[in-house]
PDB file of C-alpha atoms in Angstrom:
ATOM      1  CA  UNK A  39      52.928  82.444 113.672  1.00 34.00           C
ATOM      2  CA  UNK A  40      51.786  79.552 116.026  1.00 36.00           C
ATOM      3  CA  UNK A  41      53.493  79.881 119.606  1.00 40.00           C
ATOM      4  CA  UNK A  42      53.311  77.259 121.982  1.00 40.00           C
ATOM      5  CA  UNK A  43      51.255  74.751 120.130  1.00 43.00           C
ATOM      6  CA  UNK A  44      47.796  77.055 120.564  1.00 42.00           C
ATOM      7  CA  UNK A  45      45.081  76.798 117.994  1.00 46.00           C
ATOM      8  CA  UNK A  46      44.494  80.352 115.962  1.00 48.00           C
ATOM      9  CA  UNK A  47      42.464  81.555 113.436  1.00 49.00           C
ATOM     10  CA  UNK A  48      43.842  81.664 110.158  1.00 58.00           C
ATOM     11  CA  UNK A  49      43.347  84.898 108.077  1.00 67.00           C
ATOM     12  CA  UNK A  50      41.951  83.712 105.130  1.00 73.00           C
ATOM     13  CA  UNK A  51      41.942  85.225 101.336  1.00 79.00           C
ATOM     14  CA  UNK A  52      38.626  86.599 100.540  1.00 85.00           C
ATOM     15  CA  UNK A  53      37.098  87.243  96.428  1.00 89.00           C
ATOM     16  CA  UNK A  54      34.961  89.723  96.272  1.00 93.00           C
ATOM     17  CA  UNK A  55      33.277  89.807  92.116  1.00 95.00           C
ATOM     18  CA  UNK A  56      30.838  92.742  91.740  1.00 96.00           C
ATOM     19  CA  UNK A  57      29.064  92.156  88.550  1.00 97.00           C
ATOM     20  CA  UNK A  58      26.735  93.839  85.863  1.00 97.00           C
ATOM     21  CA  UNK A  59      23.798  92.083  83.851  1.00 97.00           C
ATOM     22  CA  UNK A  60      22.244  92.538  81.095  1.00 98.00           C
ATOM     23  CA  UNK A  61      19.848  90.931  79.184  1.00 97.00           C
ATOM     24  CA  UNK A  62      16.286  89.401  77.845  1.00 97.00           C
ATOM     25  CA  UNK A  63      13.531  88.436  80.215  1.00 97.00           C
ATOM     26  CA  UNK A  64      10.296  86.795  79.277  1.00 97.00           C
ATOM     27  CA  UNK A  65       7.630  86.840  82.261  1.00 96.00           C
ATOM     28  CA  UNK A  66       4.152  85.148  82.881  1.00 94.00           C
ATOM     29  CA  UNK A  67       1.677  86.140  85.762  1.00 92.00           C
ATOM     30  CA  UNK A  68      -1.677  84.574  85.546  1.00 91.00           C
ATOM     31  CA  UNK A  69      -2.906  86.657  88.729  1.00 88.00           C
ATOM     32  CA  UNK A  70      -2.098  89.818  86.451  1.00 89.00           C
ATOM     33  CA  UNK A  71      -2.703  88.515  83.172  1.00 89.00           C
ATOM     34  CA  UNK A  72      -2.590  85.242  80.835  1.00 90.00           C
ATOM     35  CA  UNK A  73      -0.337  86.287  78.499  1.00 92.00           C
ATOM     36  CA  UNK A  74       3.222  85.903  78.176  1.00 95.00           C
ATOM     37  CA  UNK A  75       5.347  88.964  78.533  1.00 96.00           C
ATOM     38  CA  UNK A  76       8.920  89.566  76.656  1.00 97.00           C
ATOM     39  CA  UNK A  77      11.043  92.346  77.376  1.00 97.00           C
ATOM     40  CA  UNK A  78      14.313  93.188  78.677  1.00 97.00           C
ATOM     41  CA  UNK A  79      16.453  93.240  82.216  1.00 97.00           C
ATOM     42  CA  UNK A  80      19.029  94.795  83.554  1.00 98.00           C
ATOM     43  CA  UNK A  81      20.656  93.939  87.116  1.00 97.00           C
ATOM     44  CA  UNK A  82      23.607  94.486  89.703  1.00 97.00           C
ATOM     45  CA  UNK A  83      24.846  91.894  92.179  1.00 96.00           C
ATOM     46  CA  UNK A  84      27.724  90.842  94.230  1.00 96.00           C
ATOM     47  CA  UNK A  85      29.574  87.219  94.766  1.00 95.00           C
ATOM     48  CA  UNK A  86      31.478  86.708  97.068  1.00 94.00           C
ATOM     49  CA  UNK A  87      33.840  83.406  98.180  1.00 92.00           C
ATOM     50  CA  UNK A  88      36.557  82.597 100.904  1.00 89.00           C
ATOM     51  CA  UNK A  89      37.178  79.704 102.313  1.00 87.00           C
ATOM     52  CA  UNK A  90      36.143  78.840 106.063  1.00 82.00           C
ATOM     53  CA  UNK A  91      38.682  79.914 108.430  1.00 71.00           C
ATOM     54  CA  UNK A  92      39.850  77.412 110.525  1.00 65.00           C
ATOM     55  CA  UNK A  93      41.933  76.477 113.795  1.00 58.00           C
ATOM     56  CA  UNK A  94      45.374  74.751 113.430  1.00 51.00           C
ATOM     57  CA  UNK A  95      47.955  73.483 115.783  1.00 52.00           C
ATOM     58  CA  UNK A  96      51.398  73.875 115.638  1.00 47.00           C
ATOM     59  CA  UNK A  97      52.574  71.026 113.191  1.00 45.00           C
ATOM     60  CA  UNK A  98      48.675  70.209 112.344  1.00 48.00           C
ATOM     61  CA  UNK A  99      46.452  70.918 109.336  1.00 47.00           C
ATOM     62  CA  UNK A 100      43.113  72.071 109.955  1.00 52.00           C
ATOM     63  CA  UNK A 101      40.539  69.858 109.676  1.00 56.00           C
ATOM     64  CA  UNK A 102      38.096  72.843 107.142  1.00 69.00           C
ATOM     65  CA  UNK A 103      40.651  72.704 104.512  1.00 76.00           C
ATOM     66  CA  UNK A 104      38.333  71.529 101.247  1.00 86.00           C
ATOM     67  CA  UNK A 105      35.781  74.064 102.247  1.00 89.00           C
ATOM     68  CA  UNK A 106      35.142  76.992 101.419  1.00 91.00           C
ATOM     69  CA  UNK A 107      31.662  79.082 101.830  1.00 91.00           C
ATOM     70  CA  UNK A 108      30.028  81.369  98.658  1.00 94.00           C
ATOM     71  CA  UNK A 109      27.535  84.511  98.923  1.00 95.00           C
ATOM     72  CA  UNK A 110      25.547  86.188  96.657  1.00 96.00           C
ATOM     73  CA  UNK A 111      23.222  89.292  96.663  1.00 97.00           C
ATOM     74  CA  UNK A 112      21.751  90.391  93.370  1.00 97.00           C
ATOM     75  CA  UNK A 113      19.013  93.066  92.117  1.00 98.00           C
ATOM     76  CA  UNK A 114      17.658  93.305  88.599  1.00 97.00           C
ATOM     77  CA  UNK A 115      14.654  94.721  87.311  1.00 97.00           C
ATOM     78  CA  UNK A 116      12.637  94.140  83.965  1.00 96.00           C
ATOM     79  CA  UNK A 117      10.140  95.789  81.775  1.00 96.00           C
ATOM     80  CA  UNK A 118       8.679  93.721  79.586  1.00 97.00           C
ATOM     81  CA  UNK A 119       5.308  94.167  76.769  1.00 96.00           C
ATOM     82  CA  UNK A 120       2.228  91.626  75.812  1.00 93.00           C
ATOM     83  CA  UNK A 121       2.655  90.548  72.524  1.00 93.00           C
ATOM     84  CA  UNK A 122       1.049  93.417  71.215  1.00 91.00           C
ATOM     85  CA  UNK A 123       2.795  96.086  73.086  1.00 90.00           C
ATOM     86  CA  UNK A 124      -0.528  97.770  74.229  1.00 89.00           C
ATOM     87  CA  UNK A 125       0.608  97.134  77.645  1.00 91.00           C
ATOM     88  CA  UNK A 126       3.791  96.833  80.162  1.00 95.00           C
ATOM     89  CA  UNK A 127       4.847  94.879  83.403  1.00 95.00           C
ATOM     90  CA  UNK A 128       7.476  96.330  85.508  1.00 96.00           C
ATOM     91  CA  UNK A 129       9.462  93.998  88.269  1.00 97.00           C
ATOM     92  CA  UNK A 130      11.787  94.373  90.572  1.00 97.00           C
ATOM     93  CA  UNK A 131      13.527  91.498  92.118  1.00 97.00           C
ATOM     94  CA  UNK A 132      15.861  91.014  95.499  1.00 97.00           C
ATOM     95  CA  UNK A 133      18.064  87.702  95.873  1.00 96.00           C
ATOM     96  CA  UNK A 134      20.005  86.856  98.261  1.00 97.00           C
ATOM     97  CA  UNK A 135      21.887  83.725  99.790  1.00 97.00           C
ATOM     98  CA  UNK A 136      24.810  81.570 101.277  1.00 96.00           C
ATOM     99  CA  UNK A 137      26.088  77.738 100.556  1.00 96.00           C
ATOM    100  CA  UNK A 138      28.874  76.081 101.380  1.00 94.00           C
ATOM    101  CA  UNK A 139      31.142  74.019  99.136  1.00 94.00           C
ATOM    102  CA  UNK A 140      33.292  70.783  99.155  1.00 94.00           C
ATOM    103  CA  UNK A 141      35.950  71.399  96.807  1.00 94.00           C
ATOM    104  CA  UNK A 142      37.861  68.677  95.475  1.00 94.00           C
ATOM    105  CA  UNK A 143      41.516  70.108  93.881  1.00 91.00           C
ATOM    106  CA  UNK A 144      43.372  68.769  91.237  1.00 91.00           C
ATOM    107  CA  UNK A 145      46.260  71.077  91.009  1.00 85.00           C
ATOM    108  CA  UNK A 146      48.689  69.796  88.489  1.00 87.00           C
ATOM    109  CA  UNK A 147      45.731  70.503  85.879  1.00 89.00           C
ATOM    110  CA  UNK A 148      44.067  73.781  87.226  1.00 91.00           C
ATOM    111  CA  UNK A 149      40.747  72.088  88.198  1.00 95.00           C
ATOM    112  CA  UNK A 150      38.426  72.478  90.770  1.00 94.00           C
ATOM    113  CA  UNK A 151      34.941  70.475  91.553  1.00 96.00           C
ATOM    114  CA  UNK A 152      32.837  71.968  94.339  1.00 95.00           C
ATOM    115  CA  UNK A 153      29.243  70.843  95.151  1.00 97.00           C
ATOM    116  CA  UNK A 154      27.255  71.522  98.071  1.00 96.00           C
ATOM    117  CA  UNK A 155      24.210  72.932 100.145  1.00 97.00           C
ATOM    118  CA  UNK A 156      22.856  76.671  99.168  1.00 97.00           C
ATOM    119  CA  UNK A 157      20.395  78.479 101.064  1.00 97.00           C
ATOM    120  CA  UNK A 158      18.273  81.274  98.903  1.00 97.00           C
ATOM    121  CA  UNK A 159      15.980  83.950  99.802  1.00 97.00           C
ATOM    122  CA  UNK A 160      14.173  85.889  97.043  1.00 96.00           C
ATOM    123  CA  UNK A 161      11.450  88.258  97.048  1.00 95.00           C
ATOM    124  CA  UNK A 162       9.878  90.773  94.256  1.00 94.00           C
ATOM    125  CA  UNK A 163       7.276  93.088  93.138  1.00 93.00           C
ATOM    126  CA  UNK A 164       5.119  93.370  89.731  1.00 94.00           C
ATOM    127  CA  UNK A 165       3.357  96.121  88.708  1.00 92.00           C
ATOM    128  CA  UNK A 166       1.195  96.004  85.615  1.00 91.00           C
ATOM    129  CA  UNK A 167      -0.219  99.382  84.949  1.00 88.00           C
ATOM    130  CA  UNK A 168      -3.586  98.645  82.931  1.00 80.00           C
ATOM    131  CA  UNK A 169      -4.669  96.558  85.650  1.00 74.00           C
ATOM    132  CA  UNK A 170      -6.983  98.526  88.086  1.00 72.00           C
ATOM    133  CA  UNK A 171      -8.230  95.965  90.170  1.00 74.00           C
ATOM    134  CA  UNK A 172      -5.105  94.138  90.564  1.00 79.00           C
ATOM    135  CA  UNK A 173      -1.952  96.118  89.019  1.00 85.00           C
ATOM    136  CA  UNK A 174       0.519  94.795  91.575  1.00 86.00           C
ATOM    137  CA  UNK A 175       2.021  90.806  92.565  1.00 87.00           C
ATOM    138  CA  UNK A 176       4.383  89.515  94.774  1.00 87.00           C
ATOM    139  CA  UNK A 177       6.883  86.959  94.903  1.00 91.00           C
ATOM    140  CA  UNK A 178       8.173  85.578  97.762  1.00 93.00           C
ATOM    141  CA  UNK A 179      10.448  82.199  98.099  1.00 96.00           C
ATOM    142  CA  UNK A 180      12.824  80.743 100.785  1.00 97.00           C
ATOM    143  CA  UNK A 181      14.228  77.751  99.397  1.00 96.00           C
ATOM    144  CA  UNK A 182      16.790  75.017 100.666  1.00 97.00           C
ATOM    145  CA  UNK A 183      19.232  74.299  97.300  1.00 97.00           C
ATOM    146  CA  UNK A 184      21.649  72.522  95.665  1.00 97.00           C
ATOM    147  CA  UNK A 185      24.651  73.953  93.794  1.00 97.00           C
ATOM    148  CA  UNK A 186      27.547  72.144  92.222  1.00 97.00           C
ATOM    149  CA  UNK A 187      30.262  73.273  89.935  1.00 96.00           C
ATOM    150  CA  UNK A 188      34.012  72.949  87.994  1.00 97.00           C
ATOM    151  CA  UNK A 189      36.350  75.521  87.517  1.00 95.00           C
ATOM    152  CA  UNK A 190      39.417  75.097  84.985  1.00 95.00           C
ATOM    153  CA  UNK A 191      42.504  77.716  85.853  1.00 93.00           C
ATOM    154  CA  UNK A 192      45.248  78.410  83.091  1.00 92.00           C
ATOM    155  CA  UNK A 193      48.559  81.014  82.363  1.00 89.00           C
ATOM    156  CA  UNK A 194      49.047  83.213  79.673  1.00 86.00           C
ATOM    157  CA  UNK A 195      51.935  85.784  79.435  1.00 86.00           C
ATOM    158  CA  UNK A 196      51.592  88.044  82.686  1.00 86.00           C
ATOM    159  CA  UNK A 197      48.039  86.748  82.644  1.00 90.00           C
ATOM    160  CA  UNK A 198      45.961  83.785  83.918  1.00 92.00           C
ATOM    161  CA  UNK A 199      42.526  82.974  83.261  1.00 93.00           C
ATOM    162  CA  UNK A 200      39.532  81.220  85.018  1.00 94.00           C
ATOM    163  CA  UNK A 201      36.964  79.210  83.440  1.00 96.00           C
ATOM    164  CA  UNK A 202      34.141  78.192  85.773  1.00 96.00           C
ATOM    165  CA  UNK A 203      30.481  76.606  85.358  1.00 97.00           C
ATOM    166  CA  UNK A 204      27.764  76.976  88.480  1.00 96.00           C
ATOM    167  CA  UNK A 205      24.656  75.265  88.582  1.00 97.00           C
ATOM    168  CA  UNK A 206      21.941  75.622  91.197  1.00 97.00           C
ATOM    169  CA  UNK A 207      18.557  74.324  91.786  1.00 96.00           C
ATOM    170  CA  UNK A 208      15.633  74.088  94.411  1.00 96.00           C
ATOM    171  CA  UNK A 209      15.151  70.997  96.992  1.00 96.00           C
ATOM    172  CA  UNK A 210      12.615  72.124  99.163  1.00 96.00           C
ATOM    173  CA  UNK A 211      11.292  75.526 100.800  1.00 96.00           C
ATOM    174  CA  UNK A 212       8.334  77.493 101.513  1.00 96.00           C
ATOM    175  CA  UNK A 213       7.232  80.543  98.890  1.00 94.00           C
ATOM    176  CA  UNK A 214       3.559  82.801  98.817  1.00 90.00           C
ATOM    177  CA  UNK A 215       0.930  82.492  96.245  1.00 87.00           C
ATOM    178  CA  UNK A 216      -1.918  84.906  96.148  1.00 83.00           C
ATOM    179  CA  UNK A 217      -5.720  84.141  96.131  1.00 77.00           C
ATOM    180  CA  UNK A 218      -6.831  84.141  92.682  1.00 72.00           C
ATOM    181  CA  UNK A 219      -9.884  86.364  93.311  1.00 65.00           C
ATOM    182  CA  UNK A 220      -7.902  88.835  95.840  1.00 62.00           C
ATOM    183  CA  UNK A 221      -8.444  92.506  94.570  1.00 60.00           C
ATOM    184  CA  UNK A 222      -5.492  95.154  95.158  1.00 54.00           C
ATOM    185  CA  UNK A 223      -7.784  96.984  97.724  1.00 54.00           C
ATOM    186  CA  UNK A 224      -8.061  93.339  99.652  1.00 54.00           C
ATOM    187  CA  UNK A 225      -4.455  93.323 100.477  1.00 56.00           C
ATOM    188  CA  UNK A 226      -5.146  95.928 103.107  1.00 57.00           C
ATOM    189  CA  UNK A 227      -7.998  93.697 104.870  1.00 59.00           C
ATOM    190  CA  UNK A 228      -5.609  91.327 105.078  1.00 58.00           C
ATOM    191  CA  UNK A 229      -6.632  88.615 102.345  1.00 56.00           C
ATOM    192  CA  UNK A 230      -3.436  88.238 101.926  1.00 65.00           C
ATOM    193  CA  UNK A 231      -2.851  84.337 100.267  1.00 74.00           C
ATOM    194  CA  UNK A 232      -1.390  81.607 101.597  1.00 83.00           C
ATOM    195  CA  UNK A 233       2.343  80.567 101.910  1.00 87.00           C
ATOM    196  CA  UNK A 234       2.973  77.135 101.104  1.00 91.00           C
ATOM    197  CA  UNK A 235       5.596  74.226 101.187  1.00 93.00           C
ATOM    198  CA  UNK A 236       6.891  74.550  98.071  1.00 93.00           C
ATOM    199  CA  UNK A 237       9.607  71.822  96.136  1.00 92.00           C
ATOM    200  CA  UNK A 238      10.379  70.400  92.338  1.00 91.00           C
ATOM    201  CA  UNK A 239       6.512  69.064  92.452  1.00 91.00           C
ATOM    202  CA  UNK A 240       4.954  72.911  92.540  1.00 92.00           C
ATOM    203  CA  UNK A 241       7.749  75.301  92.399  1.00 95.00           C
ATOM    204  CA  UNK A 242      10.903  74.381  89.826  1.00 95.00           C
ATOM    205  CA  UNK A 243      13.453  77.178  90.503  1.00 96.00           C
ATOM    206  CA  UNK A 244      17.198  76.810  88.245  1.00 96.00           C
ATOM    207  CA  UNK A 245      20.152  78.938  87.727  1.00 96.00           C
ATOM    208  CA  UNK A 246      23.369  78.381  85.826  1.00 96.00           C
ATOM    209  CA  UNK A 247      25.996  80.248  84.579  1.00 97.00           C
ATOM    210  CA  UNK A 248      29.285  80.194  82.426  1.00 97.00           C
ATOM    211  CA  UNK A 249      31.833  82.580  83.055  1.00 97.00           C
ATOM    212  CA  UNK A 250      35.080  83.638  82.353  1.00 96.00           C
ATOM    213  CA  UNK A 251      37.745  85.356  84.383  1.00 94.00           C
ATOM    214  CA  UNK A 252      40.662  87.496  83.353  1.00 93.00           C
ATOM    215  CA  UNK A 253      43.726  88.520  85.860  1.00 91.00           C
ATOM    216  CA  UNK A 254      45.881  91.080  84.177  1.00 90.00           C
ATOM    217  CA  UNK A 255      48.967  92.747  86.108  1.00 87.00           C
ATOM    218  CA  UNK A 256      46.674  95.669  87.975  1.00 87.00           C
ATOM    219  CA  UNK A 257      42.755  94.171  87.720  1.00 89.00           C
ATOM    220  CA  UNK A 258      40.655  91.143  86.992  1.00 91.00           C
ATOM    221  CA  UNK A 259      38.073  91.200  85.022  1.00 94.00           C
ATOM    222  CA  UNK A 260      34.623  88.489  84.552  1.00 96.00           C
ATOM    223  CA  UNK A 261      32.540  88.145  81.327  1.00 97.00           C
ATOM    224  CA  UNK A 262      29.849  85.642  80.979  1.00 97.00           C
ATOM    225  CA  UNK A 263      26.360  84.537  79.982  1.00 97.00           C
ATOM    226  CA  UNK A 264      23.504  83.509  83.221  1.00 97.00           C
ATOM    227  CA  UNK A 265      20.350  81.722  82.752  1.00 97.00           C
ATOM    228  CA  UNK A 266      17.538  81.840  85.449  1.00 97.00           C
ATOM    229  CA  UNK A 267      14.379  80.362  85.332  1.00 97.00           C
ATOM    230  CA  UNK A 268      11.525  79.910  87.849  1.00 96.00           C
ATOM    231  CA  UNK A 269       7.879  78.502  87.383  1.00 96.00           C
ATOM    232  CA  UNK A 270       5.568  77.571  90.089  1.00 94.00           C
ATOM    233  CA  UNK A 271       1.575  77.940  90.437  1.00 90.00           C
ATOM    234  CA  UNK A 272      -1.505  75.750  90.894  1.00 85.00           C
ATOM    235  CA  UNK A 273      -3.944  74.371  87.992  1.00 80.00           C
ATOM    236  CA  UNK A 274      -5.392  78.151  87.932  1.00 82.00           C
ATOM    237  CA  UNK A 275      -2.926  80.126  87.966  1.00 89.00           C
ATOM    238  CA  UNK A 276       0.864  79.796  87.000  1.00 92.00           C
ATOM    239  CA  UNK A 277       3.745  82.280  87.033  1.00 94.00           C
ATOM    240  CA  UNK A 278       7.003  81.834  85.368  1.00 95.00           C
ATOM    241  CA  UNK A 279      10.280  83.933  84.423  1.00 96.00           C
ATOM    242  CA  UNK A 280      13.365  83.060  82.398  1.00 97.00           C
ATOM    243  CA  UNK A 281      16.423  85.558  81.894  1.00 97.00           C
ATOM    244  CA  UNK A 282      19.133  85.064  79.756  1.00 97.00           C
ATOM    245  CA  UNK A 283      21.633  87.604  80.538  1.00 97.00           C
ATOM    246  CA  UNK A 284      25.626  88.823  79.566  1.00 97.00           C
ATOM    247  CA  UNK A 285      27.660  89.114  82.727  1.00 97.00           C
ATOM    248  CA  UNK A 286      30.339  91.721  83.049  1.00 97.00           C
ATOM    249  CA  UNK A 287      32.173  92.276  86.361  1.00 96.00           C
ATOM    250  CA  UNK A 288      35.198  92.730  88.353  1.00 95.00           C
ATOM    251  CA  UNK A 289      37.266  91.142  90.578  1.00 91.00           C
ATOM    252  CA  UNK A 290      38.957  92.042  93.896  1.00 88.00           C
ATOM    253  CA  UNK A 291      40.517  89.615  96.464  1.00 84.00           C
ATOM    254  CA  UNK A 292      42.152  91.305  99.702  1.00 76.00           C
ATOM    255  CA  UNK A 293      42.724  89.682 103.295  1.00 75.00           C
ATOM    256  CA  UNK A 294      41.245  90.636 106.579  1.00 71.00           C
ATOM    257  CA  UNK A 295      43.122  91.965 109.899  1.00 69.00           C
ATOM    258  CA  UNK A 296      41.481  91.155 112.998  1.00 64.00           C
ATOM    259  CA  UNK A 297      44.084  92.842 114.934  1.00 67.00           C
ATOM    260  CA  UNK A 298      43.825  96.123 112.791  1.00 65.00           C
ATOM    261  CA  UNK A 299      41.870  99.039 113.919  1.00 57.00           C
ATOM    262  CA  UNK A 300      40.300 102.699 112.913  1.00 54.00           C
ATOM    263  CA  UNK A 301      43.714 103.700 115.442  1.00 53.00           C
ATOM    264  CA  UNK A 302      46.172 101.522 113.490  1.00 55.00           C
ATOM    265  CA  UNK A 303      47.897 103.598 110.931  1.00 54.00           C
TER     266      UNK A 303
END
């Protein structure tokens, strides 16, 4: 309740998804090796979307009302075999980030239109185990992105349903290529590469995915299908990995109390 025209905080609806992947991945590292890996993936993540909380006045709207802000943390690892299965890269990947949204609503037909800035940090190991000299890579990438989407809502009896399409993709950032030459046993005289401005000209980074969600009377449930792909390198050396995965997850959305404590029972 507002009393006496002062601004407060409204207590917003937050949607948690946690989500499971699963999948094929198909990985190049020229600092490990020139051939083209295929395997398989598997990964756990978290979304999560609310919109900004805002001020109001008594008998005013607050001004944050089309916005709404979107995180993401996700881990997946991948083993994958040359093309004669003589040989295996592991990988183990970390992503994280936060964007904000502009959401245009058209209500009478259960569609939403969001687009807006996305900022992305992802880092990752590879071990290849034939390798002596070099058996291990790293990734590392902060990126500045762009992320758009549409969302199409819908009833069914006791049920509703949640169609949605996300696309994201790199503007500009900074990520870390290694020296070609660098041995493993380098790293710990610190020859340790060079980090780089890195955009669409050298480093081409895109994720999209379809998904669809289920509300039933006592849980919500997501399936889908996710496509990443990232390639970036110089003329001697180039790294690249694409995952197509099925998404299964659930969904939770639950409100937060400021004014509620450990003592408030």
């Amino acid at each position: 309740m507002l009393m006496g025209g002062m601004a407060q905080a409204e207590n917003v609806e937050h949607e948690s998804i946690l989500m499971l992947r699963f999948g094929g991945s198909w990985r190049q590292d020229q600092y490990l090796s020139p051939l083209l890996y295929k395997g398989l993936m598997v990964g756990i993540g978290n979304e999560w979307w609310q919109p900004f909380r805002k001020e109001t006045k008594l008998g005013q709207a607050g001004k944050l009302d089309n916005w709404e802000h979107v995180g993401r943390l996700d881990v997946r690892f991948d083993w994958t075999y040359n093309p004669t299965r003589s040989n295996v890269l592991y990988a183990l990947q970390l992503q994280t980030g936060w964007g904000a949204n502009y959401v245009w609503r058209f209500a009478e037909h259960g569609v939403q239109v969001f687009v807006g800035p996305y900022l992305d940090v992802s880092g990752g190991i590879k071990y290849h185990i034939a390798n002596v000299n070099k058996p291990i890579s790293l990734d590392l990438m902060v990126s500045a992105q762009a992320q758009a989407g549409v969302s199409y809502a819908f009833k069914g009896k006791k049920t509703s349903y949640r169609l949605r399409y996300m696309l994201r993709f790199n503007l500009i950032g900074v990520d870390y290529m290694p020296d070609y030459w660098q041995s493993y046993y380098e790293m710990y005289k610190e020859v340790l590469g060079q980090v780089r401005c890195a955009g669409m000209w050298n480093h081409r980074t895109l994720h999209h995915e379809l998904t669809l969600d289920m509300q039933f009377p006592h849980s919500t449930w997501r399936v889908g299908i996710c496509h990443d792909y990232d390639e970036y390198g110089q003329k001697n050396m180039m790294f690249s990995t694409e995952e197509v995965s099925l998404v299964v997850g659930t969904s939770f959305r639950y409100k937060l109390n400021p004014k509620k404590d450990f003592t408030s029972f």
